[in-house]
Amino acid sequence: SGLGMFSTIICGFLSPLVVKRLPEHVQVDDPAVVKRLAKKLERQQIPLRSDYGYKVSLFSHLHQYSRKAPLTQLLSIPSTVIHPSIVRLGLQYSQGIVAGSNARSVALLHAFKQVIRDYTTPPNEELSRDLVNKLKPYISFLNQCRPLSASMGNAIKYIKKEISNIPSQCKEEEAKTKLLKCIDRYIEEKIVLAAKAISKYAIEKISDGDVILVYGCSSLVNHILCEAFEKSRKFRVIVVDSRPRLEGREALRRLVQRGISCTYVLISALSYILPEVSKVFLGAHALLANGYVMSRVGTSQIALVARTFNVPVLVCCETYKFCERVQTDSFVSNELDDPDDLMVTRKGKTQLENWQDVSSLGLLNLVYDVTPPDFVDLVITDLGMIPCTSVPVVLRVKNLDQ
Amino acid sequence: MPGADKETDLTERIEAFLADLKRGGSGTGPLRGSGEMARETTYLLRRITAQARWSSAGDLMEIIRNEGRRMTAAQPSETTVGNMVRRVLKIIREEYARSRGSSEETEQQESLHKLLTAGELSEENFRQHFVHLKANVIEAINELLTELDGTTDNIAMQALEHIHSNEVIMTVGRSRTVEAFLKDAARKRKFHVIVAECAPFCQGHEMATGLSKVGIETTVIADAAIFAVMSRVNKVIIGTQTVLANGGLRAVNGTHSVALAARHHSTPLIICAPMFKLSPQFPNEEDTFHKFVSPHEVLPFTAGEILSKVNVHCPVFDYVPPELITLFISNIGGNAPSYIYRLMSELYHPEDHKL
């Protein structure tokens, strides 16, 4: 399955040893794996998306797609294999319309709700097994549009488990309502209520007169700042942004709308602005089992420079983003975005216009990077405020619960 | 009268130079490299020496000092101008001492006796008239100009001592010196270069196209990815705008992050800077260190309403402390940052540090 990376980790006496299979999307340089994937996609009747442009040799094991060639161009619309809401979702992912860890997970869950509503069990089949099989090509399709995030992977694991746990005597309507309620509860508990709990803890850490630095657009951090402002804390915010995504502008808009006084700089001006800063709040894409924080590229740089200026770094992350993977650098597992995004037109001239024609020139547009735990002072989760190294403890507690 | 014509011609040239300096700094005029700036300043100083009216070395030094003050006031961030003025002042002092016949060592030594009797000594010098002083000074300035012409080549010649095969080298933004350095090494060795684009001016793009044209494997990355890729980098080679008196740098913004990332990964940080960039300034002068340009580079006017509600900063320079730097490569060879103070005492006279 395409979710081999999220299978059970070695947990000693708790469960038998399961050897993890490396996910396909970090083995693009292995032709056998690519062939296997192509065969699987053919079986599921999903088109294979081809790579674009010259890939930097350090990242030849990852995919690199162009936004101008979405997967839907190779699909016949309306598709008989893939549910239309999934097709729409895939397109929204690949074009960057739905971006951000929480947004993507919530959109995914809503799309799955629609799929479940429209689902009818074929005769002589059990809902618990057939629905799971129906979801597999959808997941492959979404993976082709944009590699799944850790939070999406955990959500899918949860749904699959819920579906397989439906008893066989259960009537279809009842089963479907039960599943829809499960999904709603998941969103409510893991995302909405978690955000409230995290805000409560985080607001204790914000004092009057603080100057808070945030990076990019994290829905959770924006929520915390807006809540703190509602509770009449006096602080100002510095939004740091970076090319080529420039997500900070969205965060800036949201904060300014609420009336929070903001400053805006690019990441290269970090050393200039940090002496004014009292705290740094960062969002996370996933928290890895060895304590590393996987987040938008540039986060590790901010944490490094903040550490040099002795500014505390606080990471805010819901527990459903905790991941059993381990990673020490930003190369082995990452995502490559469209390299054309790096081009810029200044004073009417685009320097890198014909970069494809020059054989020794490559553009690298990384999406994620990992921050070592010694740069992070505190992680604020819905279970409380923990140090970075306590992530495997939380995972174990979660496994016991389930 | 021919004398008056020459004078007006000279003043015109000086005024034109000052206007150029003022315009060039705001980003609206054509961007000039520091090397060009240094050469133009030295030409102008040579012209002043040749055409202005002066009878003794003291007069000439007064004239040059005045002009130097005006030039640095026109564009404080362009330190090469001030550096060249100080070099020429040192040349005049040396030529005067040579004409007087006194050996140079006694001038340099800082004995207790000299310190106590300092006041009277500096007053009485430089009033004597020497016939050949003008010719000597102009010849020395010509030597300085030849040195300036050859700086980039001198630095590039040292490239093969520092770059081996299959290295991954990181650089930031655009520096003509570093470009020449890397191109020279590429003639004999194969290596990769990662260029950080250095927003918002994105000069890294020009650098990358220049390097890839000669066949060097180049990758352009965004500034945010500097720490992420630093673990694969063997050396960081960058240029700078100024080398400060304590061995620190005033370089393009983003350089401090690069230096910190390099220190974290124990990657050597090498600065390619010609000697004319060495300035007797220290980084403590807060109001003269930073320079800002229009914030529309960072947040364009198309952003709309929020522009009136936010503060936007666009600093141009960054301070890099000397502890983060491994090596300086200049036209006179390689030096550690702790040696910079000694080089400075050879280039400039302590009394000229403040113009």
PDB file of C-alpha atoms in Angstrom, chain A residues 54 56-59 215 242-244 249 252-253 256 262-273 297-298 300-301 304-305 308-309 329-331 342-344 346-347 351-352 358-364 366 368-370 372 374-375, chain B residues 27 192 194 197-202 205-206 208-209 212-213 215-232 253-254 256-257 260-261 263-264 290 292 297-300 303 306 309-313 315 317-318:
ATOM      1  CA  TYR A  54      16.203  18.954 -14.493  1.00  0.00           C
ATOM      2  CA  VAL A  56      19.262  18.427  -8.759  1.00  0.00           C
ATOM      3  CA  SER A  57      21.340  15.272  -8.263  1.00  0.00           C
ATOM      4  CA  LEU A  58      21.027  15.423  -4.469  1.00  0.00           C
ATOM      5  CA  PHE A  59      17.285  14.977  -4.859  1.00  0.00           C
ATOM      6  CA  TYR A 215       7.031  32.399  10.147  1.00  0.00           C
ATOM      7  CA  SER A 242      10.217  33.753   2.314  1.00  0.00           C
ATOM      8  CA  ARG A 243      10.217  33.324  -1.419  1.00  0.00           C
ATOM      9  CA  PRO A 244       8.865  31.692  -3.475  1.00  0.00           C
ATOM     10  CA  ARG A 249       1.336  37.688   3.356  1.00  0.00           C
ATOM     11  CA  LEU A 252      -0.265  39.200   7.692  1.00  0.00           C
ATOM     12  CA  ARG A 253      -3.708  39.833   6.245  1.00  0.00           C
ATOM     13  CA  VAL A 256      -4.026  42.849  10.538  1.00  0.00           C
ATOM     14  CA  CYS A 262       2.400  43.773  12.636  1.00  0.00           C
ATOM     15  CA  THR A 263       5.788  44.143  11.024  1.00  0.00           C
ATOM     16  CA  TYR A 264       6.725  42.272   7.875  1.00  0.00           C
ATOM     17  CA  VAL A 265      10.186  41.230   6.714  1.00  0.00           C
ATOM     18  CA  LEU A 266      11.783  38.622   4.506  1.00  0.00           C
ATOM     19  CA  ILE A 267      13.844  35.829   6.004  1.00  0.00           C
ATOM     20  CA  SER A 268      17.114  37.398   4.874  1.00  0.00           C
ATOM     21  CA  ALA A 269      16.455  40.304   7.261  1.00  0.00           C
ATOM     22  CA  LEU A 270      16.208  37.896  10.204  1.00  0.00           C
ATOM     23  CA  SER A 271      19.476  38.944  11.881  1.00  0.00           C
ATOM     24  CA  TYR A 272      18.371  42.557  11.695  1.00  0.00           C
ATOM     25  CA  ILE A 273      14.980  42.024  13.293  1.00  0.00           C
ATOM     26  CA  VAL A 297      11.474  25.169   4.715  1.00  0.00           C
ATOM     27  CA  GLY A 298      13.130  28.037   6.574  1.00  0.00           C
ATOM     28  CA  SER A 300      15.144  25.458  10.984  1.00  0.00           C
ATOM     29  CA  GLN A 301      16.972  28.605   9.934  1.00  0.00           C
ATOM     30  CA  LEU A 304      19.016  28.438  14.550  1.00  0.00           C
ATOM     31  CA  VAL A 305      19.330  32.232  14.456  1.00  0.00           C
ATOM     32  CA  THR A 308      22.053  32.391  18.681  1.00  0.00           C
ATOM     33  CA  PHE A 309      20.248  35.497  19.910  1.00  0.00           C
ATOM     34  CA  ASP A 329      18.302  15.754   7.532  1.00  0.00           C
ATOM     35  CA  SER A 330      16.117  17.439   4.980  1.00  0.00           C
ATOM     36  CA  PHE A 331      17.222  15.297   2.047  1.00  0.00           C
ATOM     37  CA  LEU A 342      11.875  30.483  -8.303  1.00  0.00           C
ATOM     38  CA  MET A 343      11.902  32.651 -11.410  1.00  0.00           C
ATOM     39  CA  VAL A 344      11.265  36.303 -10.783  1.00  0.00           C
ATOM     40  CA  ARG A 346      12.665  42.382 -11.846  1.00  0.00           C
ATOM     41  CA  LYS A 347      12.775  45.619 -13.823  1.00  0.00           C
ATOM     42  CA  GLN A 351      17.119  36.239 -15.342  1.00  0.00           C
ATOM     43  CA  LEU A 352      16.300  32.560 -15.182  1.00  0.00           C
ATOM     44  CA  VAL A 358      21.218  25.577 -19.836  1.00  0.00           C
ATOM     45  CA  SER A 359      22.347  22.059 -19.085  1.00  0.00           C
ATOM     46  CA  SER A 360      24.335  22.800 -15.932  1.00  0.00           C
ATOM     47  CA  LEU A 361      21.727  24.988 -14.231  1.00  0.00           C
ATOM     48  CA  GLY A 362      19.165  23.582 -11.808  1.00  0.00           C
ATOM     49  CA  LEU A 363      16.533  25.205  -9.629  1.00  0.00           C
ATOM     50  CA  LEU A 364      15.631  23.734  -6.283  1.00  0.00           C
ATOM     51  CA  LEU A 366      12.165  22.565  -1.364  1.00  0.00           C
ATOM     52  CA  TYR A 368       9.970  21.053   4.015  1.00  0.00           C
ATOM     53  CA  ASP A 369      12.932  20.954   6.337  1.00  0.00           C
ATOM     54  CA  VAL A 370      13.670  19.368   9.718  1.00  0.00           C
ATOM     55  CA  PRO A 372      16.869  19.544  15.341  1.00  0.00           C
ATOM     56  CA  ASP A 374      18.173  21.378  20.474  1.00  0.00           C
ATOM     57  CA  PHE A 375      16.916  24.475  18.711  1.00  0.00           C
TER      58      PHE A 375
ATOM     59  CA  GLY B  27      19.253  52.069  -6.218  1.00  0.00           C
ATOM     60  CA  HIS B 192      29.129  21.970  -7.773  1.00  0.00           C
ATOM     61  CA  ILE B 194      24.801  26.154  -4.769  1.00  0.00           C
ATOM     62  CA  GLU B 197      19.221  33.774  -4.458  1.00  0.00           C
ATOM     63  CA  CYS B 198      19.265  36.483  -1.788  1.00  0.00           C
ATOM     64  CA  ALA B 199      15.794  38.024  -1.890  1.00  0.00           C
ATOM     65  CA  PRO B 200      14.451  40.598  -2.516  1.00  0.00           C
ATOM     66  CA  PHE B 201      17.011  41.705  -5.064  1.00  0.00           C
ATOM     67  CA  CYS B 202      17.616  38.135  -6.262  1.00  0.00           C
ATOM     68  CA  HIS B 205      20.076  34.485 -10.259  1.00  0.00           C
ATOM     69  CA  GLU B 206      22.589  36.535 -12.246  1.00  0.00           C
ATOM     70  CA  ALA B 208      23.959  31.367 -11.304  1.00  0.00           C
ATOM     71  CA  THR B 209      23.479  32.130 -14.991  1.00  0.00           C
ATOM     72  CA  SER B 212      26.438  27.851 -15.512  1.00  0.00           C
ATOM     73  CA  LYS B 213      27.500  29.463 -18.777  1.00  0.00           C
ATOM     74  CA  GLY B 215      29.832  24.786 -17.447  1.00  0.00           C
ATOM     75  CA  ILE B 216      29.839  24.778 -13.640  1.00  0.00           C
ATOM     76  CA  GLU B 217      27.028  22.656 -12.156  1.00  0.00           C
ATOM     77  CA  THR B 218      24.920  25.298 -10.452  1.00  0.00           C
ATOM     78  CA  THR B 219      21.791  25.065  -8.344  1.00  0.00           C
ATOM     79  CA  VAL B 220      19.695  28.029  -7.296  1.00  0.00           C
ATOM     80  CA  ILE B 221      17.976  27.741  -3.921  1.00  0.00           C
ATOM     81  CA  ALA B 222      15.688  30.058  -2.000  1.00  0.00           C
ATOM     82  CA  ASP B 223      17.080  31.814   1.095  1.00  0.00           C
ATOM     83  CA  ALA B 224      14.867  29.718   3.336  1.00  0.00           C
ATOM     84  CA  ALA B 225      16.600  26.510   2.260  1.00  0.00           C
ATOM     85  CA  ILE B 226      20.110  27.592   3.314  1.00  0.00           C
ATOM     86  CA  PHE B 227      20.174  25.644   6.573  1.00  0.00           C
ATOM     87  CA  ALA B 228      18.433  22.678   4.987  1.00  0.00           C
ATOM     88  CA  VAL B 229      21.120  22.124   2.352  1.00  0.00           C
ATOM     89  CA  MET B 230      24.094  23.253   4.444  1.00  0.00           C
ATOM     90  CA  SER B 231      24.768  19.738   5.669  1.00  0.00           C
ATOM     91  CA  ARG B 232      25.868  18.780   2.151  1.00  0.00           C
ATOM     92  CA  ASN B 253      21.556  40.712   4.165  1.00  0.00           C
ATOM     93  CA  GLY B 254      21.171  37.030   4.805  1.00  0.00           C
ATOM     94  CA  HIS B 256      24.674  36.201   8.993  1.00  0.00           C
ATOM     95  CA  SER B 257      22.241  33.275   8.669  1.00  0.00           C
ATOM     96  CA  LEU B 260      25.595  30.670  11.579  1.00  0.00           C
ATOM     97  CA  ALA B 261      24.472  27.665   9.551  1.00  0.00           C
ATOM     98  CA  ARG B 263      29.306  27.242  12.006  1.00  0.00           C
ATOM     99  CA  HIS B 264      26.646  24.778  13.105  1.00  0.00           C
ATOM    100  CA  HIS B 290      22.461  49.831   8.411  1.00  0.00           C
ATOM    101  CA  PHE B 292      17.497  50.615   4.055  1.00  0.00           C
ATOM    102  CA  GLU B 297      10.771  45.405  -2.791  1.00  0.00           C
ATOM    103  CA  VAL B 298       9.480  43.328   0.102  1.00  0.00           C
ATOM    104  CA  LEU B 299       5.768  44.103   0.040  1.00  0.00           C
ATOM    105  CA  PRO B 300       4.744  45.629  -3.288  1.00  0.00           C
ATOM    106  CA  ALA B 303      -0.692  44.401  -1.628  1.00  0.00           C
ATOM    107  CA  ILE B 306      -2.791  46.433   4.548  1.00  0.00           C
ATOM    108  CA  LYS B 309      -1.337  49.207   8.698  1.00  0.00           C
ATOM    109  CA  VAL B 310       1.988  47.363   8.753  1.00  0.00           C
ATOM    110  CA  ASN B 311       5.651  48.251   9.142  1.00  0.00           C
ATOM    111  CA  VAL B 312       7.866  46.826   6.459  1.00  0.00           C
ATOM    112  CA  HIS B 313      11.660  46.780   6.631  1.00  0.00           C
ATOM    113  CA  PRO B 315      17.669  46.347   5.232  1.00  0.00           C
ATOM    114  CA  PHE B 317      23.394  44.902   5.026  1.00  0.00           C
ATOM    115  CA  ASP B 318      24.116  42.350   7.711  1.00  0.00           C
TER     116      ASP B 318
END
